[in-house]
Amino acid sequence: MGINFDLTDLQAFRAVVELGNFRKAAEAISISQPALSRRIDKLESALGVPLFERTTRSVTLTTVGRVFARSAEQLLDDLDVALLGIRDVSSSRLGHVTIACVPSVAYYFLPSLIATYHRRFPRIRVKLLDASANEVLGAVISGEADFGVSFMGSQEPEIEFKMLLQERFVAACRRDHPLARKKRVTWNELYAHEYVSVDKTSGNRLLLDQALSAVAPRAPSVCETRHVTTMLGLVEAGLGVAAVPSMAMPGNDHPILTSVPLVEPVVNRRVGIVKRRGRALTPAAEEFHRMIIEAKRGGMASDA
């Protein structure tokens, strides 16, 4: 005996999962709310289990619903991939794309791309996972993210890494700090001042520890944090100086912060797109991936 539900029922289910609201889900797939409820009831009846816990204020997945949601999402994604050569992703289509990226990348160029993507495909939802480099890799490998943008992954056998740009580390300081008057700063000069740093869970910390193994021992930082963006806030507050990727710095017109190139040695990081090897992107993700590549070619992300 076959299971009595069809593709439209799965699409209705995905819409409710993504939007968390029956009314919004019905609007998103252009049907009435009673019709959407009938599709969900039909799906639950076919499976013999409730998929949602409904209250007057919220709709949440049951435990079984969460398991089924992953299977349904994979099935719909596989169908999208199969149809990719037959039809394009259109502005009338409901879908989603999940991108994992390190915070400095999220701040630097993804906002403008997301805005452009939304104008082209207003009904495709973009989810941004701004996380550490290790967490970005984990999200891509597990399938939580369609792809990622990070500076780690080129050595991972499960990951394909396509470089977008190379950027150097710079000394971030207040404009009234003594280092701000210099044309370049050595790492030893940087560490002669009070400084803030990222903690050992950060990919930037790992990269710097490897690159600076020959630099003279230094005093501990006055404060550690997890993200570069937080570290810049501490620098702005006058807590010390910091070594940050040039991408993370605000524009030259910032009233308080400035940066100076770091030398002896020059330390660079390679930023690129990370994808799980052997897994095709969904049409929605493929379109965003293409936009990133085009933006890079157009000079949006130049070598620093």
PDB file of C-alpha atoms in Angstrom:
ATOM      1  CA  MET A   1       0.000   0.000   0.000  1.00  0.00           C
ATOM      2  CA  GLY A   2       1.510   3.357  -1.081  1.00  0.00           C
ATOM      3  CA  ILE A   3       1.742   6.463   1.037  1.00  0.00           C
ATOM      4  CA  ASN A   4      -1.027   8.822   0.016  1.00  0.00           C
ATOM      5  CA  PHE A   5       0.562  12.259  -0.315  1.00  0.00           C
ATOM      6  CA  ASP A   6       2.125  14.190  -3.169  1.00  0.00           C
ATOM      7  CA  LEU A   7       4.645  16.897  -4.001  1.00  0.00           C
ATOM      8  CA  THR A   8       2.271  19.778  -3.228  1.00  0.00           C
ATOM      9  CA  ASP A   9       1.791  18.410   0.286  1.00  0.00           C
ATOM     10  CA  LEU A  10       5.569  18.365   0.835  1.00  0.00           C
ATOM     11  CA  GLN A  11       5.869  21.913  -0.513  1.00  0.00           C
ATOM     12  CA  ALA A  12       3.165  23.058   1.893  1.00  0.00           C
ATOM     13  CA  PHE A  13       4.970  21.317   4.741  1.00  0.00           C
ATOM     14  CA  ARG A  14       8.274  23.007   3.840  1.00  0.00           C
ATOM     15  CA  ALA A  15       6.595  26.409   3.664  1.00  0.00           C
ATOM     16  CA  VAL A  16       5.202  26.018   7.192  1.00  0.00           C
ATOM     17  CA  VAL A  17       8.586  24.785   8.477  1.00  0.00           C
ATOM     18  CA  GLU A  18      10.422  27.745   6.930  1.00  0.00           C
ATOM     19  CA  LEU A  19       7.943  30.470   7.866  1.00  0.00           C
ATOM     20  CA  GLY A  20       6.593  29.055  11.154  1.00  0.00           C
ATOM     21  CA  ASN A  21       3.128  30.352  10.413  1.00  0.00           C
ATOM     22  CA  PHE A  22       0.202  28.858   8.463  1.00  0.00           C
ATOM     23  CA  ARG A  23      -1.028  32.196   7.130  1.00  0.00           C
ATOM     24  CA  LYS A  24       2.385  33.291   5.867  1.00  0.00           C
ATOM     25  CA  ALA A  25       3.041  29.839   4.407  1.00  0.00           C
ATOM     26  CA  ALA A  26      -0.275  29.907   2.540  1.00  0.00           C
ATOM     27  CA  GLU A  27       0.523  33.339   1.115  1.00  0.00           C
ATOM     28  CA  ALA A  28       4.007  32.192   0.103  1.00  0.00           C
ATOM     29  CA  ILE A  29       2.719  29.303  -2.013  1.00  0.00           C
ATOM     30  CA  SER A  30      -0.355  31.229  -3.209  1.00  0.00           C
ATOM     31  CA  ILE A  31      -3.142  29.113  -1.744  1.00  0.00           C
ATOM     32  CA  SER A  32      -5.768  29.771   0.912  1.00  0.00           C
ATOM     33  CA  GLN A  33      -5.020  28.998   4.535  1.00  0.00           C
ATOM     34  CA  PRO A  34      -7.762  26.298   4.724  1.00  0.00           C
ATOM     35  CA  ALA A  35      -6.261  24.636   1.627  1.00  0.00           C
ATOM     36  CA  LEU A  36      -2.821  24.645   3.236  1.00  0.00           C
ATOM     37  CA  SER A  37      -4.235  23.162   6.439  1.00  0.00           C
ATOM     38  CA  ARG A  38      -5.861  20.383   4.389  1.00  0.00           C
ATOM     39  CA  ARG A  39      -2.527  19.555   2.786  1.00  0.00           C
ATOM     40  CA  ILE A  40      -0.818  19.341   6.173  1.00  0.00           C
ATOM     41  CA  ASP A  41      -3.688  17.221   7.563  1.00  0.00           C
ATOM     42  CA  LYS A  42      -3.396  14.927   4.538  1.00  0.00           C
ATOM     43  CA  LEU A  43       0.342  14.530   5.084  1.00  0.00           C
ATOM     44  CA  GLU A  44      -0.059  13.805   8.799  1.00  0.00           C
ATOM     45  CA  SER A  45      -2.843  11.323   8.066  1.00  0.00           C
ATOM     46  CA  ALA A  46      -0.715   9.524   5.466  1.00  0.00           C
ATOM     47  CA  LEU A  47       2.222   9.283   7.866  1.00  0.00           C
ATOM     48  CA  GLY A  48       0.054   8.461  10.865  1.00  0.00           C
ATOM     49  CA  VAL A  49       1.817  10.951  13.137  1.00  0.00           C
ATOM     50  CA  PRO A  50       1.464  14.662  13.998  1.00  0.00           C
ATOM     51  CA  LEU A  51       4.196  16.788  12.430  1.00  0.00           C
ATOM     52  CA  PHE A  52       3.385  20.087  14.152  1.00  0.00           C
ATOM     53  CA  GLU A  53       2.420  21.218  17.627  1.00  0.00           C
ATOM     54  CA  ARG A  54      -0.070  24.041  17.150  1.00  0.00           C
ATOM     55  CA  THR A  55      -1.040  26.713  19.638  1.00  0.00           C
ATOM     56  CA  THR A  56      -2.895  29.978  19.116  1.00  0.00           C
ATOM     57  CA  ARG A  57       0.458  31.792  18.941  1.00  0.00           C
ATOM     58  CA  SER A  58       2.946  29.409  17.364  1.00  0.00           C
ATOM     59  CA  VAL A  59       3.566  26.379  15.195  1.00  0.00           C
ATOM     60  CA  THR A  60       6.507  24.132  16.089  1.00  0.00           C
ATOM     61  CA  LEU A  61       7.705  20.808  14.766  1.00  0.00           C
ATOM     62  CA  THR A  62       7.207  17.662  16.821  1.00  0.00           C
ATOM     63  CA  THR A  63      10.179  15.355  17.326  1.00  0.00           C
ATOM     64  CA  VAL A  64       8.989  13.186  14.440  1.00  0.00           C
ATOM     65  CA  GLY A  65       8.331  16.352  12.428  1.00  0.00           C
ATOM     66  CA  ARG A  66      11.956  17.469  12.814  1.00  0.00           C
ATOM     67  CA  VAL A  67      13.214  14.122  11.521  1.00  0.00           C
ATOM     68  CA  PHE A  68      10.752  14.162   8.625  1.00  0.00           C
ATOM     69  CA  ALA A  69      11.652  17.777   7.782  1.00  0.00           C
ATOM     70  CA  ARG A  70      15.239  16.759   6.988  1.00  0.00           C
ATOM     71  CA  SER A  71      14.070  13.940   4.692  1.00  0.00           C
ATOM     72  CA  ALA A  72      11.486  16.142   2.982  1.00  0.00           C
ATOM     73  CA  GLU A  73      14.037  18.900   2.444  1.00  0.00           C
ATOM     74  CA  GLN A  74      16.505  16.479   0.875  1.00  0.00           C
ATOM     75  CA  LEU A  75      13.803  15.056  -1.378  1.00  0.00           C
ATOM     76  CA  LEU A  76      12.738  18.511  -2.585  1.00  0.00           C
ATOM     77  CA  ASP A  77      16.362  19.611  -3.031  1.00  0.00           C
ATOM     78  CA  ASP A  78      17.102  16.497  -5.093  1.00  0.00           C
ATOM     79  CA  LEU A  79      14.074  17.263  -7.249  1.00  0.00           C
ATOM     80  CA  ASP A  80      15.292  20.842  -7.737  1.00  0.00           C
ATOM     81  CA  VAL A  81      18.677  19.552  -8.872  1.00  0.00           C
ATOM     82  CA  ALA A  82      17.029  17.129 -11.290  1.00  0.00           C
ATOM     83  CA  LEU A  83      14.996  19.962 -12.792  1.00  0.00           C
ATOM     84  CA  LEU A  84      17.864  22.454 -12.909  1.00  0.00           C
ATOM     85  CA  GLY A  85      18.540  21.835 -16.584  1.00  0.00           C
ATOM     86  CA  ILE A  86      14.859  22.088 -17.488  1.00  0.00           C
ATOM     87  CA  ARG A  87      13.823  25.314 -15.863  1.00  0.00           C
ATOM     88  CA  ASP A  88      15.399  28.272 -14.089  1.00  0.00           C
ATOM     89  CA  VAL A  89      14.786  29.428 -10.553  1.00  0.00           C
ATOM     90  CA  SER A  90      12.090  32.052 -11.020  1.00  0.00           C
ATOM     91  CA  SER A  91      10.949  34.973  -8.912  1.00  0.00           C
ATOM     92  CA  SER A  92       7.625  33.220  -8.319  1.00  0.00           C
ATOM     93  CA  ARG A  93       9.242  30.199  -6.681  1.00  0.00           C
ATOM     94  CA  LEU A  94       9.499  29.577  -2.952  1.00  0.00           C
ATOM     95  CA  GLY A  95      12.823  28.235  -1.773  1.00  0.00           C
ATOM     96  CA  HIS A  96      15.753  28.899   0.470  1.00  0.00           C
ATOM     97  CA  VAL A  97      19.532  29.012   0.551  1.00  0.00           C
ATOM     98  CA  THR A  98      21.723  28.709   3.637  1.00  0.00           C
ATOM     99  CA  ILE A  99      25.212  30.222   3.615  1.00  0.00           C
ATOM    100  CA  ALA A 100      27.745  29.809   6.407  1.00  0.00           C
ATOM    101  CA  CYS A 101      30.471  32.431   6.634  1.00  0.00           C
ATOM    102  CA  VAL A 102      32.973  33.963   8.999  1.00  0.00           C
ATOM    103  CA  PRO A 103      31.703  37.275  10.486  1.00  0.00           C
ATOM    104  CA  SER A 104      34.209  39.522   8.690  1.00  0.00           C
ATOM    105  CA  VAL A 105      33.034  38.135   5.342  1.00  0.00           C
ATOM    106  CA  ALA A 106      29.408  38.535   6.365  1.00  0.00           C
ATOM    107  CA  TYR A 107      30.069  42.177   7.144  1.00  0.00           C
ATOM    108  CA  TYR A 108      32.251  42.973   4.143  1.00  0.00           C
ATOM    109  CA  PHE A 109      30.415  41.922   0.990  1.00  0.00           C
ATOM    110  CA  LEU A 110      27.536  39.522   1.613  1.00  0.00           C
ATOM    111  CA  PRO A 111      24.959  42.189   2.606  1.00  0.00           C
ATOM    112  CA  SER A 112      25.000  43.841  -0.830  1.00  0.00           C
ATOM    113  CA  LEU A 113      24.830  40.454  -2.556  1.00  0.00           C
ATOM    114  CA  ILE A 114      21.925  39.330  -0.399  1.00  0.00           C
ATOM    115  CA  ALA A 115      20.095  42.568  -1.236  1.00  0.00           C
ATOM    116  CA  THR A 116      20.638  41.981  -4.976  1.00  0.00           C
ATOM    117  CA  TYR A 117      19.597  38.336  -4.680  1.00  0.00           C
ATOM    118  CA  HIS A 118      16.427  39.317  -2.830  1.00  0.00           C
ATOM    119  CA  ARG A 119      15.476  41.800  -5.538  1.00  0.00           C
ATOM    120  CA  ARG A 120      15.841  39.094  -8.174  1.00  0.00           C
ATOM    121  CA  PHE A 121      14.219  36.286  -6.199  1.00  0.00           C
ATOM    122  CA  PRO A 122      12.004  37.915  -3.562  1.00  0.00           C
ATOM    123  CA  ARG A 123      10.386  34.659  -2.440  1.00  0.00           C
ATOM    124  CA  ILE A 124      13.597  32.733  -1.870  1.00  0.00           C
ATOM    125  CA  ARG A 125      14.669  33.053   1.751  1.00  0.00           C
ATOM    126  CA  VAL A 126      18.358  33.515   2.577  1.00  0.00           C
ATOM    127  CA  LYS A 127      19.662  32.199   5.885  1.00  0.00           C
ATOM    128  CA  LEU A 128      23.089  33.433   6.963  1.00  0.00           C
ATOM    129  CA  LEU A 129      25.088  31.465   9.537  1.00  0.00           C
ATOM    130  CA  ASP A 130      27.825  33.833  10.711  1.00  0.00           C
ATOM    131  CA  ALA A 131      30.159  31.647  12.731  1.00  0.00           C
ATOM    132  CA  SER A 132      33.779  30.728  13.363  1.00  0.00           C
ATOM    133  CA  ALA A 133      35.806  29.126  10.574  1.00  0.00           C
ATOM    134  CA  ASN A 134      35.559  25.699  12.224  1.00  0.00           C
ATOM    135  CA  GLU A 135      31.797  26.057  12.616  1.00  0.00           C
ATOM    136  CA  VAL A 136      31.507  27.100   8.957  1.00  0.00           C
ATOM    137  CA  LEU A 137      33.286  23.904   7.915  1.00  0.00           C
ATOM    138  CA  GLY A 138      31.075  21.834  10.195  1.00  0.00           C
ATOM    139  CA  ALA A 139      27.892  23.382   8.784  1.00  0.00           C
ATOM    140  CA  VAL A 140      28.985  22.674   5.205  1.00  0.00           C
ATOM    141  CA  ILE A 141      30.108  19.104   5.911  1.00  0.00           C
ATOM    142  CA  SER A 142      26.898  18.278   7.817  1.00  0.00           C
ATOM    143  CA  GLY A 143      24.691  19.797   5.125  1.00  0.00           C
ATOM    144  CA  GLU A 144      23.273  22.464   7.437  1.00  0.00           C
ATOM    145  CA  ALA A 145      24.642  25.044   4.980  1.00  0.00           C
ATOM    146  CA  ASP A 146      24.539  24.791   1.194  1.00  0.00           C
ATOM    147  CA  PHE A 147      28.042  26.257   1.039  1.00  0.00           C
ATOM    148  CA  GLY A 148      30.299  28.532   3.034  1.00  0.00           C
ATOM    149  CA  VAL A 149      32.722  31.418   2.687  1.00  0.00           C
ATOM    150  CA  SER A 150      35.762  31.074   4.908  1.00  0.00           C
ATOM    151  CA  PHE A 151      39.548  31.023   5.084  1.00  0.00           C
ATOM    152  CA  MET A 152      39.816  27.389   6.210  1.00  0.00           C
ATOM    153  CA  GLY A 153      39.011  24.192   4.360  1.00  0.00           C
ATOM    154  CA  SER A 154      41.571  23.891   1.592  1.00  0.00           C
ATOM    155  CA  GLN A 155      43.190  20.925   3.392  1.00  0.00           C
ATOM    156  CA  GLU A 156      39.952  19.076   4.168  1.00  0.00           C
ATOM    157  CA  PRO A 157      39.353  15.973   1.985  1.00  0.00           C
ATOM    158  CA  GLU A 158      35.568  16.416   2.200  1.00  0.00           C
ATOM    159  CA  ILE A 159      35.714  20.053   1.079  1.00  0.00           C
ATOM    160  CA  GLU A 160      36.203  21.832  -2.230  1.00  0.00           C
ATOM    161  CA  PHE A 161      37.860  25.230  -1.726  1.00  0.00           C
ATOM    162  CA  LYS A 162      37.717  27.932  -4.426  1.00  0.00           C
ATOM    163  CA  MET A 163      39.773  31.000  -3.533  1.00  0.00           C
ATOM    164  CA  LEU A 164      38.086  34.393  -3.908  1.00  0.00           C
ATOM    165  CA  LEU A 165      40.749  36.718  -2.537  1.00  0.00           C
ATOM    166  CA  GLN A 166      43.851  37.028  -0.414  1.00  0.00           C
ATOM    167  CA  GLU A 167      44.066  39.617   2.343  1.00  0.00           C
ATOM    168  CA  ARG A 168      46.737  40.606   4.858  1.00  0.00           C
ATOM    169  CA  PHE A 169      46.580  41.146   8.581  1.00  0.00           C
ATOM    170  CA  VAL A 170      46.854  44.740   9.776  1.00  0.00           C
ATOM    171  CA  ALA A 171      47.259  46.495  13.106  1.00  0.00           C
ATOM    172  CA  ALA A 172      43.947  47.986  14.214  1.00  0.00           C
ATOM    173  CA  CYS A 173      44.249  50.948  16.559  1.00  0.00           C
ATOM    174  CA  ARG A 174      42.637  54.208  17.523  1.00  0.00           C
ATOM    175  CA  ARG A 175      43.692  57.279  15.543  1.00  0.00           C
ATOM    176  CA  ASP A 176      45.145  58.772  18.734  1.00  0.00           C
ATOM    177  CA  HIS A 177      47.343  55.704  19.404  1.00  0.00           C
ATOM    178  CA  PRO A 178      51.155  55.994  18.824  1.00  0.00           C
ATOM    179  CA  LEU A 179      51.078  53.182  16.209  1.00  0.00           C
ATOM    180  CA  ALA A 180      48.600  55.139  14.077  1.00  0.00           C
ATOM    181  CA  ARG A 181      51.420  57.519  13.034  1.00  0.00           C
ATOM    182  CA  LYS A 182      53.578  54.729  11.570  1.00  0.00           C
ATOM    183  CA  LYS A 183      53.589  53.578   7.919  1.00  0.00           C
ATOM    184  CA  ARG A 184      54.094  49.946   8.944  1.00  0.00           C
ATOM    185  CA  VAL A 185      54.289  48.046  12.200  1.00  0.00           C
ATOM    186  CA  THR A 186      56.231  44.885  13.060  1.00  0.00           C
ATOM    187  CA  TRP A 187      54.556  42.190  15.118  1.00  0.00           C
ATOM    188  CA  ASN A 188      57.024  42.772  17.938  1.00  0.00           C
ATOM    189  CA  GLU A 189      56.109  46.481  17.944  1.00  0.00           C
ATOM    190  CA  LEU A 190      52.418  45.561  18.037  1.00  0.00           C
ATOM    191  CA  TYR A 191      52.876  43.218  20.989  1.00  0.00           C
ATOM    192  CA  ALA A 192      54.918  45.791  22.882  1.00  0.00           C
ATOM    193  CA  HIS A 193      51.596  47.577  23.470  1.00  0.00           C
ATOM    194  CA  GLU A 194      48.544  46.339  25.309  1.00  0.00           C
ATOM    195  CA  TYR A 195      46.511  44.301  22.832  1.00  0.00           C
ATOM    196  CA  VAL A 196      43.335  42.268  22.520  1.00  0.00           C
ATOM    197  CA  SER A 197      43.102  38.944  20.714  1.00  0.00           C
ATOM    198  CA  VAL A 198      40.752  36.199  19.587  1.00  0.00           C
ATOM    199  CA  ASP A 199      40.653  33.023  21.671  1.00  0.00           C
ATOM    200  CA  LYS A 200      41.908  29.559  20.771  1.00  0.00           C
ATOM    201  CA  THR A 201      38.594  28.513  19.221  1.00  0.00           C
ATOM    202  CA  SER A 202      39.109  31.062  16.440  1.00  0.00           C
ATOM    203  CA  GLY A 203      40.493  30.051  13.058  1.00  0.00           C
ATOM    204  CA  ASN A 204      42.321  33.382  12.939  1.00  0.00           C
ATOM    205  CA  ARG A 205      44.117  32.482  16.172  1.00  0.00           C
ATOM    206  CA  LEU A 206      45.262  29.165  14.701  1.00  0.00           C
ATOM    207  CA  LEU A 207      46.452  30.857  11.525  1.00  0.00           C
ATOM    208  CA  LEU A 208      48.411  33.508  13.441  1.00  0.00           C
ATOM    209  CA  ASP A 209      49.945  31.047  15.910  1.00  0.00           C
ATOM    210  CA  GLN A 210      51.298  29.024  12.987  1.00  0.00           C
ATOM    211  CA  ALA A 211      52.559  32.054  11.047  1.00  0.00           C
ATOM    212  CA  LEU A 212      54.174  33.734  14.069  1.00  0.00           C
ATOM    213  CA  SER A 213      55.918  30.759  15.656  1.00  0.00           C
ATOM    214  CA  ALA A 214      59.288  32.503  15.186  1.00  0.00           C
ATOM    215  CA  VAL A 215      58.171  35.839  16.650  1.00  0.00           C
ATOM    216  CA  ALA A 216      59.535  36.561  20.129  1.00  0.00           C
ATOM    217  CA  PRO A 217      57.330  35.482  23.066  1.00  0.00           C
ATOM    218  CA  ARG A 218      54.853  38.124  24.078  1.00  0.00           C
ATOM    219  CA  ALA A 219      52.863  39.088  27.140  1.00  0.00           C
ATOM    220  CA  PRO A 220      49.282  37.772  27.338  1.00  0.00           C
ATOM    221  CA  SER A 221      46.551  39.883  25.786  1.00  0.00           C
ATOM    222  CA  VAL A 222      44.499  42.105  28.066  1.00  0.00           C
ATOM    223  CA  CYS A 223      41.298  40.529  26.752  1.00  0.00           C
ATOM    224  CA  GLU A 224      40.265  37.626  24.520  1.00  0.00           C
ATOM    225  CA  THR A 225      37.087  37.352  22.501  1.00  0.00           C
ATOM    226  CA  ARG A 226      35.685  34.956  19.930  1.00  0.00           C
ATOM    227  CA  HIS A 227      35.014  37.236  16.958  1.00  0.00           C
ATOM    228  CA  VAL A 228      37.110  39.869  15.200  1.00  0.00           C
ATOM    229  CA  THR A 229      34.165  42.261  15.075  1.00  0.00           C
ATOM    230  CA  THR A 230      33.936  42.200  18.872  1.00  0.00           C
ATOM    231  CA  MET A 231      37.679  42.734  19.125  1.00  0.00           C
ATOM    232  CA  LEU A 232      37.394  45.906  17.033  1.00  0.00           C
ATOM    233  CA  GLY A 233      34.804  47.221  19.461  1.00  0.00           C
ATOM    234  CA  LEU A 234      37.277  46.730  22.297  1.00  0.00           C
ATOM    235  CA  VAL A 235      39.990  48.554  20.328  1.00  0.00           C
ATOM    236  CA  GLU A 236      37.601  51.427  19.676  1.00  0.00           C
ATOM    237  CA  ALA A 237      36.885  51.599  23.413  1.00  0.00           C
ATOM    238  CA  GLY A 238      40.617  52.098  24.068  1.00  0.00           C
ATOM    239  CA  LEU A 239      41.420  48.692  25.545  1.00  0.00           C
ATOM    240  CA  GLY A 240      44.421  48.158  23.270  1.00  0.00           C
ATOM    241  CA  VAL A 241      45.476  47.390  19.707  1.00  0.00           C
ATOM    242  CA  ALA A 242      44.736  44.233  17.681  1.00  0.00           C
ATOM    243  CA  ALA A 243      45.825  42.237  14.643  1.00  0.00           C
ATOM    244  CA  VAL A 244      42.860  41.809  12.307  1.00  0.00           C
ATOM    245  CA  PRO A 245      42.252  40.829   8.670  1.00  0.00           C
ATOM    246  CA  SER A 246      42.124  43.949   6.503  1.00  0.00           C
ATOM    247  CA  MET A 247      38.607  42.989   5.367  1.00  0.00           C
ATOM    248  CA  ALA A 248      37.301  43.452   8.899  1.00  0.00           C
ATOM    249  CA  MET A 249      38.349  47.110   9.128  1.00  0.00           C
ATOM    250  CA  PRO A 250      35.753  49.865   8.612  1.00  0.00           C
ATOM    251  CA  GLY A 251      36.303  52.431   5.881  1.00  0.00           C
ATOM    252  CA  ASN A 252      39.031  55.061   5.913  1.00  0.00           C
ATOM    253  CA  ASP A 253      36.499  57.660   6.988  1.00  0.00           C
ATOM    254  CA  HIS A 254      35.917  55.993  10.367  1.00  0.00           C
ATOM    255  CA  PRO A 255      36.294  58.741  13.002  1.00  0.00           C
ATOM    256  CA  ILE A 256      38.070  56.589  15.604  1.00  0.00           C
ATOM    257  CA  LEU A 257      39.678  53.471  14.075  1.00  0.00           C
ATOM    258  CA  THR A 258      42.503  53.162  11.571  1.00  0.00           C
ATOM    259  CA  SER A 259      44.878  50.410  10.459  1.00  0.00           C
ATOM    260  CA  VAL A 260      48.565  50.027   9.681  1.00  0.00           C
ATOM    261  CA  PRO A 261      50.118  47.183   7.629  1.00  0.00           C
ATOM    262  CA  LEU A 262      51.839  44.498   9.711  1.00  0.00           C
ATOM    263  CA  VAL A 263      55.291  43.262   8.618  1.00  0.00           C
ATOM    264  CA  GLU A 264      58.097  40.941   9.692  1.00  0.00           C
ATOM    265  CA  PRO A 265      56.416  38.768   8.635  1.00  0.00           C
ATOM    266  CA  VAL A 266      53.549  39.761   6.353  1.00  0.00           C
ATOM    267  CA  VAL A 267      50.716  37.351   7.214  1.00  0.00           C
ATOM    268  CA  ASN A 268      47.954  36.702   4.681  1.00  0.00           C
ATOM    269  CA  ARG A 269      44.808  34.633   4.731  1.00  0.00           C
ATOM    270  CA  ARG A 270      43.074  33.114   1.711  1.00  0.00           C
ATOM    271  CA  VAL A 271      39.299  33.571   1.644  1.00  0.00           C
ATOM    272  CA  GLY A 272      37.248  31.290  -0.548  1.00  0.00           C
ATOM    273  CA  ILE A 273      34.038  29.358  -1.125  1.00  0.00           C
ATOM    274  CA  VAL A 274      33.831  26.004   0.629  1.00  0.00           C
ATOM    275  CA  LYS A 275      31.503  23.266  -0.637  1.00  0.00           C
ATOM    276  CA  ARG A 276      31.037  19.653   0.303  1.00  0.00           C
ATOM    277  CA  ARG A 277      32.807  17.529  -2.308  1.00  0.00           C
ATOM    278  CA  GLY A 278      30.499  15.551  -4.571  1.00  0.00           C
ATOM    279  CA  ARG A 279      27.282  17.308  -3.545  1.00  0.00           C
ATOM    280  CA  ALA A 280      25.379  19.350  -6.154  1.00  0.00           C
ATOM    281  CA  LEU A 281      23.995  22.711  -5.058  1.00  0.00           C
ATOM    282  CA  THR A 282      20.269  23.368  -5.193  1.00  0.00           C
ATOM    283  CA  PRO A 283      19.170  25.852  -7.885  1.00  0.00           C
ATOM    284  CA  ALA A 284      18.666  28.581  -5.277  1.00  0.00           C
ATOM    285  CA  ALA A 285      22.143  28.011  -3.824  1.00  0.00           C
ATOM    286  CA  GLU A 286      23.725  27.652  -7.270  1.00  0.00           C
ATOM    287  CA  GLU A 287      22.385  31.085  -8.247  1.00  0.00           C
ATOM    288  CA  PHE A 288      23.832  32.728  -5.136  1.00  0.00           C
ATOM    289  CA  HIS A 289      27.124  30.902  -5.661  1.00  0.00           C
ATOM    290  CA  ARG A 290      27.249  32.249  -9.242  1.00  0.00           C
ATOM    291  CA  MET A 291      26.609  35.795  -8.008  1.00  0.00           C
ATOM    292  CA  ILE A 292      29.565  35.593  -5.609  1.00  0.00           C
ATOM    293  CA  ILE A 293      31.885  34.418  -8.383  1.00  0.00           C
ATOM    294  CA  GLU A 294      30.667  37.164 -10.721  1.00  0.00           C
ATOM    295  CA  ALA A 295      31.070  39.819  -8.027  1.00  0.00           C
ATOM    296  CA  LYS A 296      34.658  38.673  -7.450  1.00  0.00           C
ATOM    297  CA  ARG A 297      35.419  38.836 -11.161  1.00  0.00           C
ATOM    298  CA  GLY A 298      33.919  42.314 -11.265  1.00  0.00           C
ATOM    299  CA  GLY A 299      36.420  43.571  -8.729  1.00  0.00           C
ATOM    300  CA  MET A 300      34.220  43.571  -5.629  1.00  0.00           C
ATOM    301  CA  ALA A 301      36.792  41.487  -3.794  1.00  0.00           C
ATOM    302  CA  SER A 302      40.315  42.418  -4.799  1.00  0.00           C
ATOM    303  CA  ASP A 303      43.557  41.215  -3.303  1.00  0.00           C
ATOM    304  CA  ALA A 304      44.439  43.102  -0.153  1.00  0.00           C
TER     305      ALA A 304
END
